[in-house]
Amino acid sequence: MQLDDLYRRVIMDHYKTPRNRGKFEDGAVSVELNNPTCGDKITLQMRVEDGIVQEARFIGEGCSISMASASMMTDAVKGKTVEDAMGMAEDFSKLMQGEPVEFEYEDIEALSGVSKFPARIKCATLAWKAMQKGLEAAKN
Amino acid sequence: MNTLQIREMFPILHQEINGHPLVYLDNAATAQKPLQVIEAVKRYYEHDNANVHRGVHTLGSRATDVYEGARDKVARFLHARSTEEVVFVRGTTTAINIVAASYGRAVCQEGDEIVITPMEHHSNLIPWQQVAKATGATLKYIPLQEDGTISLEDAEQTITDRTKIVALTYVSNVLGVINPVRDIARIAHRHGAKILVDGAQSTPHMKVDVQDLDCDFYAFSGHKMCGPTGIGVLYGKKQLLEQMEPIEFGGEMIDHVDLYDSTWKELPWKFEGGTPIIAGAVGLGAAIDFLQEIGLDEIERHEKKLTAYAMDRLSAIGDLQIYGPRHERSGLITFNLGDIHPHDVATVLDAEGVAIRAGHHCCQPLMRRLNASATARASFYLYNTEEEVDRLVDSLIKTKEYFGYAIG
């Protein structure tokens, strides 16, 4: 069990200086999700136009892993089609199962170590689940 | 018996976690099991296993004997007036739900009040929310003071002639607060209200006498006191249990069944529908024997000493915030280490072999009151040592350095 597998420098960087932290005034898809077992919570907002995720922002409270993951995810989905974003969420879930997956947004791969800490997988996937839920809702 | 001898009886403690000897400090969630309990459950399955109360054969009567024998032990352990007042259930949560669903719904109506505290864990909060919603009764809270305790003056203010039930925990699983349940029972009774005491965090750690407390209901779980999971106890005063309707119907709890009506068995069996947790009750009986051999007073003294030591050592760590009162508390300490999220703290500690809790501890309203989304918690039991507290402290200092380096 190597702690440095979990807490890589790039993860700490996203935790310390999260990207896309904040809220929209209006006109955005908004999803609130929490992890009832631990109290982590996230509010994710996305602006989806013409099938493309134009912008994504989040606020939340949680551990370094959950907040870093949210920071990376919001950065990575910007400019992507809804289908691509959904595909990324599936890839991310594979990454958490310990499968080697490459991401165009390379920082995400730093989270691969989480797969060795089963108790923390839920922390990492919270933001991605919120994204999937938000985009499902936007489709309908 | 000294702590080292006690530790010898817990096989699980003698292992390495991530290359370090295990330090188990999550006892408020569940306690480890001594050989005596493990052997009792094994012996039951190897020699006596049969269903209870119906077998005409030898195993059937042996199983009934050990199951009812465990009930005798619980009755003596709690100092109940009789075994009729001891109902075997799945655990604290089930016990409280039975009282809420049966007694609570029967006696409450619009305009009545149910009084609880903000330090209740979800099992002693949501059942009462539901009773209030279903009956139109008002749910009221005795407020918490600055240090997390409740005052008798506030209790006097909150409990009125409209109060039907007061439900509160003996010991808080977050703040370590020991509530003055005997005094609160007196206030409740003066107003004609009944009192339920959630004993999940008290029963394993201190002597409990339900007659002395004069509580109407008392609930606890076996697994937090060295017994198996899946077994717990609802104690209730006989005359109250008698007037209550069961909420589970089926085999074992019935007396006479007709096509359109039925009658129930006597106490305590009328609340024990279905095949009960026989091995669990046997294990709980063995756990009670084990705890009593060591002595609840002895256990309480040991934990007090250990907690005081831990308080001293933890207070010396900069940036470590401790929740709840400093003194007059039970053997658990809830804290946060600077801005480091408790999950991150728990993960680093786990890498050092130290098991603690991180999260909201099933006390979401209390977390909001403390202004924390989550906290870390170390909880002690009879087998923990000062060396283990030292390991906790060393690991916390390491955590601080690790995150200081990584984040700072």
XYZ file of C-alpha atoms in Angstrom:
548
model
C 0.000 0.000 0.000
C 1.821 3.027 -1.273
C 0.291 6.313 -0.217
C 2.055 8.112 -3.024
C 0.052 6.018 -5.501
C -3.004 7.745 -4.125
C -1.771 11.222 -3.410
C 0.161 12.163 -6.507
C 1.407 15.682 -6.941
C -1.024 16.385 -9.774
C -3.948 15.342 -7.548
C -2.766 17.585 -4.739
C -2.426 20.403 -7.221
C -6.060 20.051 -8.327
C -7.131 19.805 -4.679
C -5.226 22.906 -3.692
C -6.218 24.954 -6.732
C -9.414 23.464 -8.084
C -10.367 24.392 -11.646
C -13.899 25.523 -12.451
C -14.932 26.073 -8.882
C -18.042 28.216 -8.662
C -21.619 28.492 -9.816
C -23.572 29.823 -12.764
C -26.272 32.371 -12.297
C -28.741 30.551 -14.488
C -29.356 28.625 -17.676
C -27.404 25.601 -16.578
C -28.050 21.969 -15.798
C -27.615 21.597 -12.062
C -27.055 18.355 -10.177
C -26.594 17.864 -6.474
C -25.130 14.578 -5.353
C -23.899 13.366 -2.033
C -22.201 10.301 -0.774
C -24.433 9.309 2.122
C -21.830 7.010 3.641
C -19.293 9.750 4.180
C -20.951 13.137 3.851
C -19.134 14.290 0.724
C -21.272 16.463 -1.469
C -21.052 18.180 -4.804
C -23.171 20.578 -6.824
C -22.257 20.343 -10.477
C -23.505 22.765 -13.082
C -23.107 22.434 -16.839
C -24.178 24.543 -19.800
C -25.078 22.258 -22.684
C -25.753 23.782 -26.114
C -26.085 21.989 -29.444
C -25.143 18.697 -27.845
C -21.884 20.116 -26.562
C -20.890 20.719 -22.965
C -19.902 24.355 -23.188
C -18.995 24.855 -19.564
C -18.913 22.971 -16.281
C -18.501 24.261 -12.742
C -18.785 22.755 -9.297
C -18.913 23.530 -5.624
C -18.668 20.958 -2.911
C -17.212 19.626 0.255
C -15.114 16.546 0.368
C -11.756 14.883 0.609
C -8.778 15.589 -1.616
C -9.678 12.741 -3.956
C -13.300 13.771 -4.514
C -12.497 17.446 -5.019
C -9.473 16.809 -7.288
C -11.560 14.418 -9.352
C -14.302 17.048 -9.740
C -11.729 19.624 -10.778
C -10.299 17.336 -13.468
C -13.673 16.150 -14.713
C -15.084 19.648 -15.183
C -11.972 20.633 -17.112
C -12.029 17.508 -19.241
C -15.674 17.661 -20.363
C -15.580 21.243 -21.530
C -16.026 21.413 -25.295
C -16.908 17.723 -25.559
C -20.097 16.324 -27.028
C -22.529 14.767 -24.607
C -21.706 11.313 -26.033
C -17.973 11.827 -25.557
C -18.500 13.051 -22.003
C -20.616 9.990 -21.212
C -17.914 7.791 -22.748
C -15.332 9.437 -20.531
C -17.409 8.630 -17.475
C -17.441 4.983 -18.536
C -13.695 5.041 -19.090
C -13.284 6.580 -15.665
C -15.269 3.773 -14.120
C -12.901 1.297 -15.842
C -9.928 3.213 -14.471
C -11.386 2.724 -10.984
C -11.578 -1.024 -11.649
C -7.836 -1.000 -12.212
C -7.941 -1.153 -16.021
C -5.311 0.882 -17.848
C -7.208 3.636 -19.665
C -5.739 6.632 -21.442
C -7.376 10.029 -21.294
C -6.931 12.943 -23.605
C -6.877 15.005 -20.404
C -3.874 13.228 -18.927
C -4.201 14.477 -15.334
C -7.093 12.054 -14.861
C -4.724 9.102 -15.181
C -3.116 10.205 -11.913
C -6.294 8.937 -10.216
C -5.537 5.361 -11.354
C -3.966 4.686 -7.921
C -7.402 5.036 -6.300
C -8.250 1.557 -7.634
C -5.825 0.156 -5.043
C -7.797 1.855 -2.254
C -11.290 0.335 -2.604
C -12.630 2.413 0.271
C -11.890 5.567 -1.695
C -13.324 4.703 -5.126
C -16.667 6.282 -4.243
C -14.859 9.545 -3.457
C -13.314 9.646 -6.913
C -16.465 8.737 -8.833
C -18.861 11.200 -7.147
C -18.287 14.045 -9.645
C -18.457 11.703 -12.612
C -21.750 10.260 -11.431
C -23.072 13.807 -11.103
C -21.965 14.532 -14.667
C -23.707 11.433 -16.013
C -26.869 12.277 -14.134
C -26.815 15.868 -15.352
C -26.311 14.940 -18.980
C -29.030 12.268 -18.815
C -31.381 14.937 -17.525
C -30.296 17.412 -20.203
C -31.100 14.889 -22.947
C -34.709 14.539 -21.833
C -6.775 -9.301 34.407
C -4.346 -6.983 32.666
C -4.716 -5.565 29.186
C -2.090 -7.852 27.690
C -3.933 -10.908 29.003
C -7.174 -9.521 27.618
C -5.561 -8.925 24.224
C -4.526 -12.574 24.104
C -8.205 -13.471 23.952
C -8.808 -11.493 20.761
C -7.248 -13.365 17.822
C -8.076 -10.609 15.328
C -5.828 -8.107 17.101
C -2.734 -10.119 16.330
C -2.222 -9.276 12.698
C -0.395 -6.799 10.540
C -2.170 -4.238 8.392
C -0.092 -2.757 5.604
C 3.075 -3.940 7.292
C 2.238 -2.590 10.771
C 0.661 -4.257 13.802
C -3.074 -3.501 13.750
C -4.294 -0.731 16.047
C -8.071 -1.062 16.112
C -9.719 2.189 17.209
C -13.153 1.895 15.591
C -14.862 0.281 18.547
C -17.837 2.637 18.584
C -18.758 1.146 15.204
C -18.236 -2.444 16.262
C -16.054 -4.191 18.805
C -13.832 -7.230 18.236
C -14.807 -10.665 19.532
C -12.988 -12.686 22.189
C -12.382 -16.435 21.808
C -15.015 -17.058 24.471
C -17.717 -15.618 22.185
C -16.391 -17.214 19.009
C -16.207 -20.601 20.776
C -19.727 -20.279 22.192
C -21.194 -19.676 18.740
C -19.115 -22.511 17.289
C -20.140 -24.867 20.105
C -23.785 -24.044 19.579
C -23.622 -24.898 15.881
C -21.514 -28.002 16.482
C -23.613 -29.477 19.289
C -26.967 -27.849 19.924
C -28.322 -26.358 16.698
C -32.092 -26.739 16.330
C -35.077 -24.439 16.212
C -36.352 -23.148 19.529
C -39.697 -23.471 21.323
C -41.070 -26.231 19.122
C -38.707 -29.177 19.054
C -39.844 -32.175 21.044
C -36.424 -33.704 20.469
C -33.284 -33.269 22.549
C -31.539 -30.739 20.329
C -34.698 -28.644 20.252
C -34.799 -28.414 24.018
C -31.052 -27.746 24.226
C -31.360 -24.883 21.720
C -34.307 -23.499 23.674
C -32.322 -23.757 26.890
C -29.309 -21.863 25.580
C -31.492 -19.232 23.899
C -33.610 -18.616 26.993
C -30.491 -18.926 29.138
C -29.022 -15.993 27.232
C -32.173 -14.023 28.001
C -31.693 -14.702 31.716
C -28.155 -13.372 31.447
C -29.338 -10.190 29.726
C -32.061 -9.654 32.334
C -29.533 -9.940 35.175
C -26.995 -7.829 33.268
C -29.498 -4.970 32.910
C -31.052 -5.615 36.319
C -34.478 -5.988 34.696
C -37.320 -7.130 36.942
C -37.929 -10.221 34.834
C -36.980 -11.960 31.593
C -40.380 -10.946 30.215
C -38.946 -7.468 29.847
C -36.100 -8.613 27.575
C -36.950 -8.900 23.876
C -34.306 -10.214 21.489
C -34.124 -8.119 18.322
C -31.605 -7.492 15.539
C -29.987 -4.505 17.207
C -30.498 -1.020 18.594
C -32.088 0.257 15.391
C -34.724 -2.488 15.330
C -35.467 -2.014 19.018
C -36.086 1.718 18.619
C -38.165 1.160 15.508
C -40.416 -1.281 17.374
C -41.063 1.250 20.141
C -41.638 4.061 17.644
C -43.899 2.082 15.334
C -45.867 0.316 18.042
C -45.938 2.475 21.163
C -45.180 5.822 19.494
C -47.874 5.616 16.860
C -50.413 4.336 19.364
C -50.001 7.059 21.984
C -49.183 10.153 19.905
C -51.673 12.384 18.260
C -51.833 15.929 16.975
C -50.761 18.393 19.634
C -48.566 15.854 21.434
C -44.818 16.176 21.607
C -41.874 13.844 21.135
C -38.620 15.113 22.617
C -35.161 14.087 21.408
C -31.736 15.771 21.219
C -29.590 16.984 18.305
C -26.898 14.431 19.195
C -29.016 11.386 18.326
C -27.675 9.170 15.616
C -30.030 8.471 12.748
C -31.483 5.334 14.375
C -32.916 7.365 17.253
C -33.946 10.317 15.124
C -35.629 9.130 11.941
C -38.079 6.721 13.664
C -39.355 9.694 15.710
C -39.487 11.977 12.673
C -41.679 9.327 11.073
C -43.945 9.014 14.121
C -44.309 12.793 14.212
C -45.199 12.906 10.513
C -47.677 10.054 10.767
C -49.457 11.238 13.904
C -49.197 15.028 13.688
C -47.181 15.146 16.898
C -44.434 17.774 17.196
C -40.793 16.715 17.283
C -38.859 18.889 19.742
C -35.166 19.040 20.481
C -33.480 19.706 23.815
C -30.823 22.171 22.612
C -27.102 21.467 22.804
C -24.903 23.753 24.823
C -21.635 25.164 23.542
C -19.605 22.157 24.748
C -22.040 19.653 23.266
C -23.778 18.681 26.511
C -27.440 19.189 27.358
C -28.547 20.991 30.495
C -31.287 19.855 32.836
C -32.715 23.373 32.746
C -33.166 23.092 28.997
C -34.651 19.634 29.446
C -37.116 21.119 31.979
C -38.043 23.787 29.436
C -38.489 21.380 26.536
C -40.407 18.564 28.231
C -44.010 19.564 28.987
C -47.347 17.996 29.867
C -47.854 17.490 26.132
C -44.752 15.337 25.854
C -45.553 11.671 25.323
C -42.066 10.291 24.685
C -38.532 11.422 25.423
C -35.917 9.482 23.443
C -32.233 10.107 23.929
C -28.889 8.453 23.810
C -27.041 7.583 26.998
C -23.671 8.263 25.350
C -23.109 10.235 22.133
C -21.183 8.361 19.443
C -19.668 11.643 18.232
C -19.223 13.890 21.262
C -18.574 11.211 23.870
C -21.076 13.054 26.068
C -22.693 10.998 28.828
C -26.261 12.250 29.238
C -27.947 12.551 32.642
C -30.634 10.046 31.679
C -31.696 9.319 35.258
C -32.543 12.997 35.834
C -34.220 13.310 32.477
C -36.307 10.207 33.210
C -37.480 11.911 36.392
C -38.488 15.045 34.465
C -40.247 12.970 31.803
C -42.193 10.967 34.382
C -43.243 14.098 36.225
C -45.028 15.101 33.020
C -46.460 11.642 32.432
C -44.120 10.967 29.503
C -42.186 7.771 28.839
C -38.470 7.671 28.209
C -36.456 5.546 25.788
C -32.704 5.325 26.298
C -30.497 4.437 23.334
C -27.825 2.340 25.017
C -25.766 1.443 21.940
C -22.725 3.384 23.166
C -23.190 2.937 26.918
C -23.935 -0.760 27.449
C -20.474 -1.965 26.311
C -18.601 0.479 28.523
C -20.339 0.992 31.869
C -22.632 -0.682 34.356
C -26.270 -0.191 33.389
C -29.179 -0.695 35.757
C -32.527 -0.081 34.089
C -34.396 0.000 37.401
C -32.032 2.559 38.833
C -32.262 4.691 35.669
C -36.033 4.183 35.751
C -36.146 4.214 31.953
C -39.239 2.809 30.271
C -37.363 1.431 27.266
C -33.689 0.671 26.738
C -32.107 -0.477 23.472
C -28.674 -1.870 22.639
C -26.720 -4.028 20.183
C -24.606 -7.084 20.886
C -21.869 -6.417 18.367
C -20.582 -3.254 20.051
C -19.996 -5.216 23.275
C -17.930 -8.148 21.949
C -20.994 -10.130 20.836
C -22.049 -11.125 17.320
C -23.770 -8.817 14.838
C -27.488 -9.267 14.242
C -28.484 -9.578 17.894
C -29.634 -6.829 20.199
C -32.091 -6.173 22.961
C -35.198 -4.148 23.532
C -35.849 -3.788 27.242
C -39.251 -2.423 28.165
C -41.205 -2.166 31.380
C -43.581 -5.082 31.456
C -46.781 -3.115 31.680
C -45.787 -1.052 28.614
C -44.719 -4.029 26.511
C -47.990 -5.694 27.446
C -50.063 -2.858 26.075
C -48.035 -2.683 22.847
C -49.041 -4.426 19.632
C -46.327 -6.366 17.822
C -45.213 -4.954 14.488
C -43.970 -8.221 13.015
C -46.404 -11.056 12.608
C -45.684 -14.674 11.843
C -44.463 -17.915 13.305
C -43.182 -18.053 16.876
C -45.071 -14.984 18.084
C -48.579 -16.402 17.710
C -50.755 -18.092 20.244
C -53.963 -19.056 18.493
C -54.662 -18.501 14.796
C -58.091 -18.453 13.264
C -59.056 -17.704 9.680
C -59.898 -14.098 10.452
C -58.281 -13.361 13.788
C -55.335 -14.426 15.928
C -53.880 -13.943 19.363
C -50.288 -13.457 20.429
C -47.949 -15.258 22.721
C -47.033 -13.761 26.053
C -44.083 -11.497 26.645
C -41.402 -11.435 25.457
C -42.147 -13.806 22.571
C -44.952 -11.750 21.104
C -42.264 -9.440 19.680
C -40.099 -12.262 18.338
C -41.798 -13.340 15.113
C -39.947 -15.861 12.956
C -36.993 -18.008 13.893
C -34.871 -15.863 16.196
C -31.119 -15.263 16.019
C -30.340 -18.199 18.305
C -26.569 -18.332 17.799
C -26.475 -14.556 18.146
C -28.222 -14.731 21.503
C -25.816 -17.459 22.616
C -22.889 -15.263 21.539
C -24.360 -12.276 23.352
C -24.714 -14.365 26.509
C -21.044 -15.339 26.221
C -20.066 -11.697 25.675
C -21.932 -10.704 28.844
C -20.110 -13.433 30.793
C -16.808 -12.221 29.378
C -17.439 -8.549 30.220
C -18.652 -9.417 33.700
C -15.617 -11.584 34.422
C -13.463 -8.550 33.754
C -15.968 -6.229 35.395
C -17.764 -3.262 33.845
C -16.309 -0.969 36.509
C -12.846 -2.171 35.568
C -13.542 -1.588 31.870
C -14.862 1.897 32.559
C -11.808 2.733 34.663
C -9.432 1.488 31.960
C -11.165 3.488 29.229
C -11.264 6.638 31.347
C -7.537 6.444 31.949
C -6.835 5.751 28.288
C -9.096 8.573 27.115
C -7.462 11.053 29.488
C -4.057 9.988 28.178
C -5.237 10.301 24.570
C -6.775 13.716 25.294
C -3.461 14.967 26.644
C -1.412 13.630 23.782
C -3.859 14.690 21.044
C -4.211 18.200 22.481
C -0.475 18.640 21.991
C -0.782 18.209 18.212
C -1.085 21.639 16.615
C -4.157 22.230 14.396
C -6.023 19.287 15.904
C -9.559 20.251 16.857
C -11.391 18.051 19.348
C -15.211 18.100 19.477
C -17.273 17.738 22.616
C -16.466 18.288 26.272
C -12.971 17.717 27.711
C -14.093 15.866 30.815
C -16.903 13.609 31.952
C -16.999 11.788 28.681
C -16.786 8.261 27.410
C -13.931 6.557 25.591
C -14.144 8.088 22.156
C -12.575 11.200 20.690
C -13.853 12.960 17.597
C -11.537 15.403 15.878
C -10.365 17.110 12.733
C -6.759 17.730 11.762
C -6.480 21.214 10.299
C -7.937 21.404 6.796
C -7.123 17.803 5.982
C -10.316 15.962 5.174
C -11.008 13.118 7.645
C -11.072 10.601 4.783
C -7.564 11.542 3.877
C -6.579 11.290 7.541
C -8.151 7.835 7.811
C -6.417 6.615 4.654
C -2.975 7.698 5.841
C -3.643 6.166 9.276
C -4.759 2.935 7.625
C -1.462 2.828 5.746
C 0.137 2.905 9.231
C -2.110 0.079 10.447
C -4.322 2.362 12.539
C -8.079 1.878 12.007
C -10.249 4.893 12.836
C -13.589 6.195 11.618
C -14.098 9.064 9.210
C -17.419 10.445 8.076
C -20.603 11.836 9.550
C -21.128 8.892 11.964
C -24.812 8.701 11.044
C -25.314 12.065 12.749
C -25.888 14.497 9.912
C -27.816 17.122 11.921
C -25.099 17.094 14.593
C -22.370 17.512 11.959
C -24.117 20.628 10.692
C -24.299 21.895 14.265
C -20.541 21.335 14.622
C -19.981 23.050 11.300
C -18.182 20.048 9.885
C -19.127 17.972 6.856
C -17.307 15.060 8.418
C -14.974 14.247 11.294
C -12.464 11.605 12.317
C -13.083 9.476 15.400
C -10.935 7.210 17.521
C -12.895 5.025 19.931
C -11.403 2.801 22.600
C -12.285 -0.453 24.276
C -10.987 -2.717 26.978
C -8.161 -4.134 24.849
C -6.637 -0.830 23.733
C -3.361 0.367 25.236
C -1.391 3.568 25.766
C 1.114 2.292 23.184
C -1.728 2.215 20.685
C -2.644 5.795 21.544
C 1.006 6.658 20.895
C 0.754 4.970 17.500
C -2.354 7.038 16.759
C -0.589 10.237 17.715
C 2.557 9.392 15.728
C 0.454 8.563 12.665
C -1.459 11.820 12.960
C 1.795 13.755 13.074
C 2.911 11.828 9.977
C -0.382 12.672 8.277
C 0.143 16.333 8.986
C 3.643 16.217 7.578
C 2.562 14.211 4.558
C -0.188 16.608 3.643
C 1.834 19.617 4.623
C 4.443 18.450 2.151
C 1.977 17.426 -0.536
C -0.364 20.385 -0.285
C 1.643 23.140 1.335
